[in-house]
Amino acid sequence: METIIFYILAAVIILFAVASVTTRKILRAVIYLLFVLIGIAGLYFLIDYNFLAAVQLTVYGGGIIVLFIFAVLLIHHVELELEKTALKKKLIAGALSAAGLAVTLWTISTYPFPVTDTYTSLEVADIGRILLSYEEGGFILPFEVISVLLVAVMIGAIVVAKGKRLSEDGSPKTEDGSKKLTENN
Amino acid sequence: MIAGISIYEILTLSSILFFIGIYGFFTRENLITVLMSVELILNASAVNFVLINTYLYPDLIQGAVFSIFIVALAAAETALAIAIIINLYKLISSVEVKDTETMKY
């Protein structure tokens, strides 16, 4: 049963990932990315990492995808089609990716992984304990650094996205507009 | 651990996902779609952390913790990158890679 579910999830992930990087409608690409992320959350559920799956669904499915949709709707028309990539570029990128994939798969298939047969389920309490542990192997320092980083990113995103004012007539600023603005200041 | 699935099959899945992200990173010409390819790459590596933890060291949980950190970093990176892209659109009215030539006005 789990084998079948795994293969269904794998097919969903790969199909939608390919669709996400090849489709020319940008909003559809975002939605395909959402399906990929949900498929990966399903993978986490399958290996019993429920907390991680919940984090994946809330942060990626709930947060990042909404950010992407906001950005797309602010910047593009919904029906806008992306420019066609040149065939030569596609071929070169495809060949490079395929070569990298071949090397990686060959390395993986020849490496003898010492797989253990024991199985312990992961408790959320254990994750909380190791994140806040001061002892050896604890993650209190990276945890605090991440919180400082998140504050820095919040402030930085507000400052950057606010940007400078538009030029007088309200039109988006061009090279000339920015010059005019600095002169006025 | 998933019954009946070996570590090789799952690592194959995450490698394919990673290189689909690389392909998108090479071919896309719009900054938002490039950012989406980066998300695919980050997700593939997070899956790898979790799976190697589950299959090789089931009594440790470091892999899951690293994966949580990757999710936090990805969220931070996306928020900041989208702020930069929107600012760039205000400045030059375009988010195509070929139009972004100068870094500072």
Tab-separated table of C-alpha atoms in Angstrom:
chain	number	residue	atom	x	y	z
A	1	MET	CA	0.000	0.000	0.000
A	2	GLU	CA	2.717	2.440	1.015
A	3	THR	CA	4.664	1.533	-2.094
A	4	ILE	CA	1.721	2.468	-4.322
A	5	ILE	CA	1.201	5.754	-2.474
A	6	PHE	CA	4.893	6.546	-2.762
A	7	TYR	CA	4.888	5.996	-6.520
A	8	ILE	CA	1.743	8.102	-6.949
A	9	LEU	CA	3.344	10.906	-4.931
A	10	ALA	CA	6.591	10.624	-6.896
A	11	ALA	CA	4.712	10.817	-10.210
A	12	VAL	CA	2.717	13.848	-9.000
A	13	ILE	CA	5.856	15.619	-7.752
A	14	ILE	CA	7.872	15.059	-10.922
A	15	LEU	CA	5.029	15.817	-13.344
A	16	PHE	CA	4.075	19.055	-11.666
A	17	ALA	CA	7.710	20.092	-11.190
A	18	VAL	CA	8.285	19.687	-14.940
A	19	ALA	CA	5.043	21.541	-15.657
A	20	SER	CA	6.076	24.297	-13.268
A	21	VAL	CA	9.367	25.005	-15.015
A	22	THR	CA	8.041	24.642	-18.570
A	23	THR	CA	4.608	26.286	-18.620
A	24	ARG	CA	4.411	29.758	-20.132
A	25	LYS	CA	1.502	31.007	-18.021
A	26	ILE	CA	3.064	32.379	-14.875
A	27	LEU	CA	0.106	31.968	-12.511
A	28	ARG	CA	-0.226	28.336	-13.548
A	29	ALA	CA	3.452	27.825	-12.814
A	30	VAL	CA	2.838	29.037	-9.249
A	31	ILE	CA	-0.102	26.654	-8.794
A	32	TYR	CA	1.946	23.724	-10.159
A	33	LEU	CA	4.659	24.628	-7.643
A	34	LEU	CA	1.985	24.461	-4.928
A	35	PHE	CA	1.129	20.897	-6.020
A	36	VAL	CA	4.808	19.927	-5.863
A	37	LEU	CA	5.079	21.301	-2.325
A	38	ILE	CA	1.924	19.465	-1.242
A	39	GLY	CA	3.324	16.255	-2.737
A	40	ILE	CA	6.489	16.694	-0.680
A	41	ALA	CA	4.358	17.255	2.430
A	42	GLY	CA	2.675	13.933	1.579
A	43	LEU	CA	6.121	12.340	1.433
A	44	TYR	CA	6.845	13.640	4.939
A	45	PHE	CA	3.515	12.218	6.166
A	46	LEU	CA	4.474	8.884	4.603
A	47	ILE	CA	7.686	8.664	6.650
A	48	ASP	CA	5.816	9.748	9.804
A	49	TYR	CA	7.386	13.182	10.201
A	50	ASN	CA	4.052	14.788	10.921
A	51	PHE	CA	5.449	17.997	12.375
A	52	LEU	CA	7.626	18.602	9.341
A	53	ALA	CA	4.714	17.931	7.007
A	54	ALA	CA	2.603	20.450	8.902
A	55	VAL	CA	5.418	23.007	8.712
A	56	GLN	CA	5.770	22.344	4.979
A	57	LEU	CA	2.053	22.833	4.392
A	58	THR	CA	1.723	25.996	6.462
A	59	VAL	CA	4.955	27.772	5.537
A	60	TYR	CA	5.175	26.762	1.873
A	61	GLY	CA	1.568	26.109	0.934
A	62	GLY	CA	0.215	28.898	3.083
A	63	GLY	CA	2.947	31.504	3.087
A	64	ILE	CA	5.359	31.306	0.205
A	65	ILE	CA	2.781	30.464	-2.466
A	66	VAL	CA	0.600	33.370	-1.354
A	67	LEU	CA	3.656	35.655	-1.560
A	68	PHE	CA	4.324	34.405	-5.091
A	69	ILE	CA	0.713	34.942	-6.131
A	70	PHE	CA	0.778	38.460	-4.691
A	71	ALA	CA	3.977	39.235	-6.571
A	72	VAL	CA	2.602	37.843	-9.832
A	73	LEU	CA	-0.647	39.781	-9.535
A	74	LEU	CA	1.173	42.987	-8.613
A	75	ILE	CA	3.564	42.726	-11.529
A	76	HIS	CA	1.858	40.878	-14.385
A	77	HIS	CA	-1.515	40.517	-15.932
A	78	VAL	CA	-3.028	37.163	-15.094
A	79	GLU	CA	-3.103	35.988	-18.699
A	80	LEU	CA	0.369	37.193	-19.544
A	81	GLU	CA	2.424	34.585	-21.342
A	82	LEU	CA	6.132	34.431	-20.713
A	83	GLU	CA	8.565	34.826	-23.550
A	84	LYS	CA	9.509	31.650	-25.339
A	85	THR	CA	12.925	30.412	-24.375
A	86	ALA	CA	15.252	29.853	-27.300
A	87	LEU	CA	15.458	26.220	-28.343
A	88	LYS	CA	19.250	26.283	-28.174
A	89	LYS	CA	19.178	27.488	-24.587
A	90	LYS	CA	16.641	24.808	-23.709
A	91	LEU	CA	18.777	22.106	-25.288
A	92	ILE	CA	21.967	23.226	-23.540
A	93	ALA	CA	20.221	23.533	-20.159
A	94	GLY	CA	18.507	20.168	-20.654
A	95	ALA	CA	21.773	18.468	-21.608
A	96	LEU	CA	23.599	19.979	-18.619
A	97	SER	CA	20.835	18.982	-16.206
A	98	ALA	CA	20.648	15.473	-17.658
A	99	ALA	CA	24.427	15.090	-17.364
A	100	GLY	CA	24.355	16.262	-13.744
A	101	LEU	CA	21.462	13.954	-12.988
A	102	ALA	CA	23.281	11.008	-14.579
A	103	VAL	CA	26.419	11.623	-12.504
A	104	THR	CA	24.378	12.012	-9.307
A	105	LEU	CA	22.315	8.884	-9.935
A	106	TRP	CA	25.428	6.872	-10.770
A	107	THR	CA	27.094	8.003	-7.536
A	108	ILE	CA	23.995	7.185	-5.502
A	109	SER	CA	23.531	3.765	-7.052
A	110	THR	CA	27.166	2.735	-6.474
A	111	TYR	CA	27.427	4.012	-2.898
A	112	PRO	CA	26.648	1.329	-0.285
A	113	PHE	CA	24.363	3.101	2.173
A	114	PRO	CA	24.509	1.450	5.632
A	115	VAL	CA	20.726	1.314	5.997
A	116	THR	CA	19.552	0.288	9.463
A	117	ASP	CA	16.453	-1.784	10.071
A	118	THR	CA	15.471	-0.212	13.361
A	119	TYR	CA	12.680	2.267	13.261
A	120	THR	CA	11.738	4.898	15.792
A	121	SER	CA	8.945	7.379	15.319
A	122	LEU	CA	9.777	11.065	15.707
A	123	GLU	CA	8.091	12.939	18.539
A	124	VAL	CA	7.418	16.659	18.245
A	125	ALA	CA	8.554	17.056	21.858
A	126	ASP	CA	11.993	15.734	20.893
A	127	ILE	CA	12.347	18.386	18.196
A	128	GLY	CA	11.403	21.084	20.693
A	129	ARG	CA	13.848	19.685	23.248
A	130	ILE	CA	16.813	19.562	20.842
A	131	LEU	CA	16.037	23.032	19.453
A	132	LEU	CA	16.240	24.557	22.934
A	133	SER	CA	19.027	22.409	24.347
A	134	TYR	CA	22.192	24.053	25.649
A	135	GLU	CA	24.065	20.756	25.849
A	136	GLU	CA	26.305	19.211	23.233
A	137	GLY	CA	24.389	18.633	20.005
A	138	GLY	CA	21.748	21.203	20.972
A	139	PHE	CA	20.538	23.813	18.504
A	140	ILE	CA	19.901	26.820	20.743
A	141	LEU	CA	22.411	29.052	18.951
A	142	PRO	CA	21.150	28.489	15.362
A	143	PHE	CA	17.596	28.784	16.699
A	144	GLU	CA	18.316	32.222	18.119
A	145	VAL	CA	20.245	33.254	15.003
A	146	ILE	CA	17.224	32.269	12.874
A	147	SER	CA	14.960	34.454	14.999
A	148	VAL	CA	17.330	37.421	14.575
A	149	LEU	CA	17.442	36.677	10.827
A	150	LEU	CA	13.653	36.668	10.593
A	151	VAL	CA	13.458	40.077	12.298
A	152	ALA	CA	16.148	41.419	9.949
A	153	VAL	CA	14.274	40.038	6.924
A	154	MET	CA	10.978	41.557	8.073
A	155	ILE	CA	12.505	45.001	8.467
A	156	GLY	CA	14.557	44.617	5.288
A	157	ALA	CA	11.564	43.524	3.206
A	158	ILE	CA	9.515	46.517	4.386
A	159	VAL	CA	12.360	48.948	3.684
A	160	VAL	CA	13.197	47.468	0.280
A	161	ALA	CA	9.634	47.045	-0.989
A	162	LYS	CA	8.692	50.573	0.065
A	163	GLY	CA	11.476	51.877	-2.157
A	164	LYS	CA	11.579	55.438	-3.365
A	165	ARG	CA	8.596	57.547	-4.281
A	166	LEU	CA	7.280	57.573	-7.811
A	167	SER	CA	7.993	60.631	-9.903
A	168	GLU	CA	5.616	63.605	-9.784
A	169	ASP	CA	3.063	62.482	-12.377
A	170	GLY	CA	2.711	59.089	-10.674
A	171	SER	CA	4.179	57.154	-13.570
A	172	PRO	CA	6.695	54.409	-12.843
A	173	LYS	CA	10.126	55.863	-12.530
A	174	THR	CA	12.484	55.634	-15.447
A	175	GLU	CA	16.088	56.702	-15.762
A	176	ASP	CA	14.994	60.321	-16.319
A	177	GLY	CA	12.413	60.205	-13.553
A	178	SER	CA	14.951	59.149	-10.963
A	179	LYS	CA	17.239	61.977	-12.022
A	180	LYS	CA	14.381	64.449	-11.738
A	181	LEU	CA	13.583	63.162	-8.277
A	182	THR	CA	17.120	63.559	-7.006
A	183	GLU	CA	17.269	67.070	-8.421
A	184	ASN	CA	14.053	67.980	-6.646
A	185	ASN	CA	15.370	66.628	-3.369
B	1	MET	CA	10.993	4.632	6.831
B	2	ILE	CA	8.559	3.648	4.085
B	3	ALA	CA	7.843	-0.071	3.894
B	4	GLY	CA	8.960	-1.574	0.583
B	5	ILE	CA	10.803	1.520	-0.640
B	6	SER	CA	14.586	1.543	-0.541
B	7	ILE	CA	16.681	4.641	0.044
B	8	TYR	CA	17.861	4.541	-3.580
B	9	GLU	CA	14.393	5.146	-4.977
B	10	ILE	CA	13.775	8.137	-2.739
B	11	LEU	CA	17.202	9.642	-3.431
B	12	THR	CA	16.485	9.210	-7.151
B	13	LEU	CA	13.232	11.138	-6.701
B	14	SER	CA	14.922	14.001	-4.873
B	15	SER	CA	17.787	14.135	-7.414
B	16	ILE	CA	15.286	14.378	-10.280
B	17	LEU	CA	13.482	17.187	-8.432
B	18	PHE	CA	16.790	18.981	-7.837
B	19	PHE	CA	17.806	18.855	-11.492
B	20	ILE	CA	14.360	19.940	-12.686
B	21	GLY	CA	14.972	22.989	-10.493
B	22	ILE	CA	18.415	23.479	-12.082
B	23	TYR	CA	16.852	23.243	-15.558
B	24	GLY	CA	14.281	25.877	-14.648
B	25	PHE	CA	16.984	28.074	-13.178
B	26	PHE	CA	18.876	27.938	-16.474
B	27	THR	CA	15.987	28.416	-18.881
B	28	ARG	CA	13.609	30.844	-17.160
B	29	GLU	CA	13.918	34.509	-18.044
B	30	ASN	CA	11.549	36.001	-15.515
B	31	LEU	CA	12.839	36.707	-12.003
B	32	ILE	CA	9.770	35.264	-10.258
B	33	THR	CA	10.008	31.955	-12.099
B	34	VAL	CA	13.749	31.798	-11.385
B	35	LEU	CA	12.867	32.181	-7.706
B	36	MET	CA	10.374	29.324	-8.034
B	37	SER	CA	13.114	27.085	-9.436
B	38	VAL	CA	15.241	27.951	-6.397
B	39	GLU	CA	12.336	26.812	-4.215
B	40	LEU	CA	12.340	23.448	-5.996
B	41	ILE	CA	16.090	23.070	-5.385
B	42	LEU	CA	15.758	23.957	-1.689
B	43	ASN	CA	12.887	21.518	-1.281
B	44	ALA	CA	14.842	18.683	-2.858
B	45	SER	CA	17.707	19.239	-0.418
B	46	ALA	CA	15.330	19.405	2.566
B	47	VAL	CA	13.818	16.075	1.498
B	48	ASN	CA	17.328	14.617	1.341
B	49	PHE	CA	18.131	15.709	4.893
B	50	VAL	CA	14.980	14.096	6.244
B	51	LEU	CA	15.277	10.851	4.280
B	52	ILE	CA	18.930	10.204	5.098
B	53	ASN	CA	18.125	10.836	8.740
B	54	THR	CA	15.229	8.360	8.657
B	55	TYR	CA	16.989	5.603	6.780
B	56	LEU	CA	20.546	5.742	8.161
B	57	TYR	CA	20.268	7.254	11.641
B	58	PRO	CA	16.725	6.657	12.891
B	59	ASP	CA	17.643	7.356	16.532
B	60	LEU	CA	18.880	10.888	15.784
B	61	ILE	CA	16.734	13.883	14.820
B	62	GLN	CA	19.338	16.318	13.533
B	63	GLY	CA	18.173	15.898	9.932
B	64	ALA	CA	14.660	17.011	10.782
B	65	VAL	CA	16.037	20.052	12.611
B	66	PHE	CA	18.162	21.025	9.623
B	67	SER	CA	15.136	20.619	7.389
B	68	ILE	CA	13.164	23.013	9.623
B	69	PHE	CA	16.013	25.512	9.338
B	70	ILE	CA	15.941	25.159	5.549
B	71	VAL	CA	12.209	25.924	5.543
B	72	ALA	CA	12.785	29.025	7.693
B	73	LEU	CA	15.639	30.217	5.474
B	74	ALA	CA	13.595	29.584	2.310
B	75	ALA	CA	10.720	31.652	3.673
B	76	ALA	CA	13.071	34.494	4.608
B	77	GLU	CA	14.842	34.371	1.254
B	78	THR	CA	11.569	34.378	-0.688
B	79	ALA	CA	10.150	37.322	1.244
B	80	LEU	CA	13.259	39.416	0.705
B	81	ALA	CA	13.667	38.412	-2.946
B	82	ILE	CA	10.054	39.289	-3.757
B	83	ALA	CA	10.508	42.659	-2.021
B	84	ILE	CA	13.559	43.291	-4.207
B	85	ILE	CA	11.670	42.193	-7.356
B	86	ILE	CA	8.734	44.508	-6.616
B	87	ASN	CA	11.136	47.389	-5.974
B	88	LEU	CA	12.903	46.581	-9.236
B	89	TYR	CA	9.573	46.624	-11.062
B	90	LYS	CA	8.877	50.073	-9.622
B	91	LEU	CA	12.263	51.270	-10.871
B	92	ILE	CA	12.523	49.776	-14.358
B	93	SER	CA	8.976	48.423	-15.022
B	94	SER	CA	10.300	44.981	-15.885
B	95	VAL	CA	11.239	41.778	-14.093
B	96	GLU	CA	13.019	40.084	-16.978
B	97	VAL	CA	16.548	38.871	-16.290
B	98	LYS	CA	17.911	40.582	-19.408
B	99	ASP	CA	16.648	44.019	-18.320
B	100	THR	CA	18.333	43.976	-14.929
B	101	GLU	CA	21.755	45.273	-15.761
B	102	THR	CA	22.725	47.745	-13.069
B	103	MET	CA	22.650	46.929	-9.374
B	104	LYS	CA	22.239	50.431	-7.981
B	105	TYR	CA	20.642	53.600	-9.232
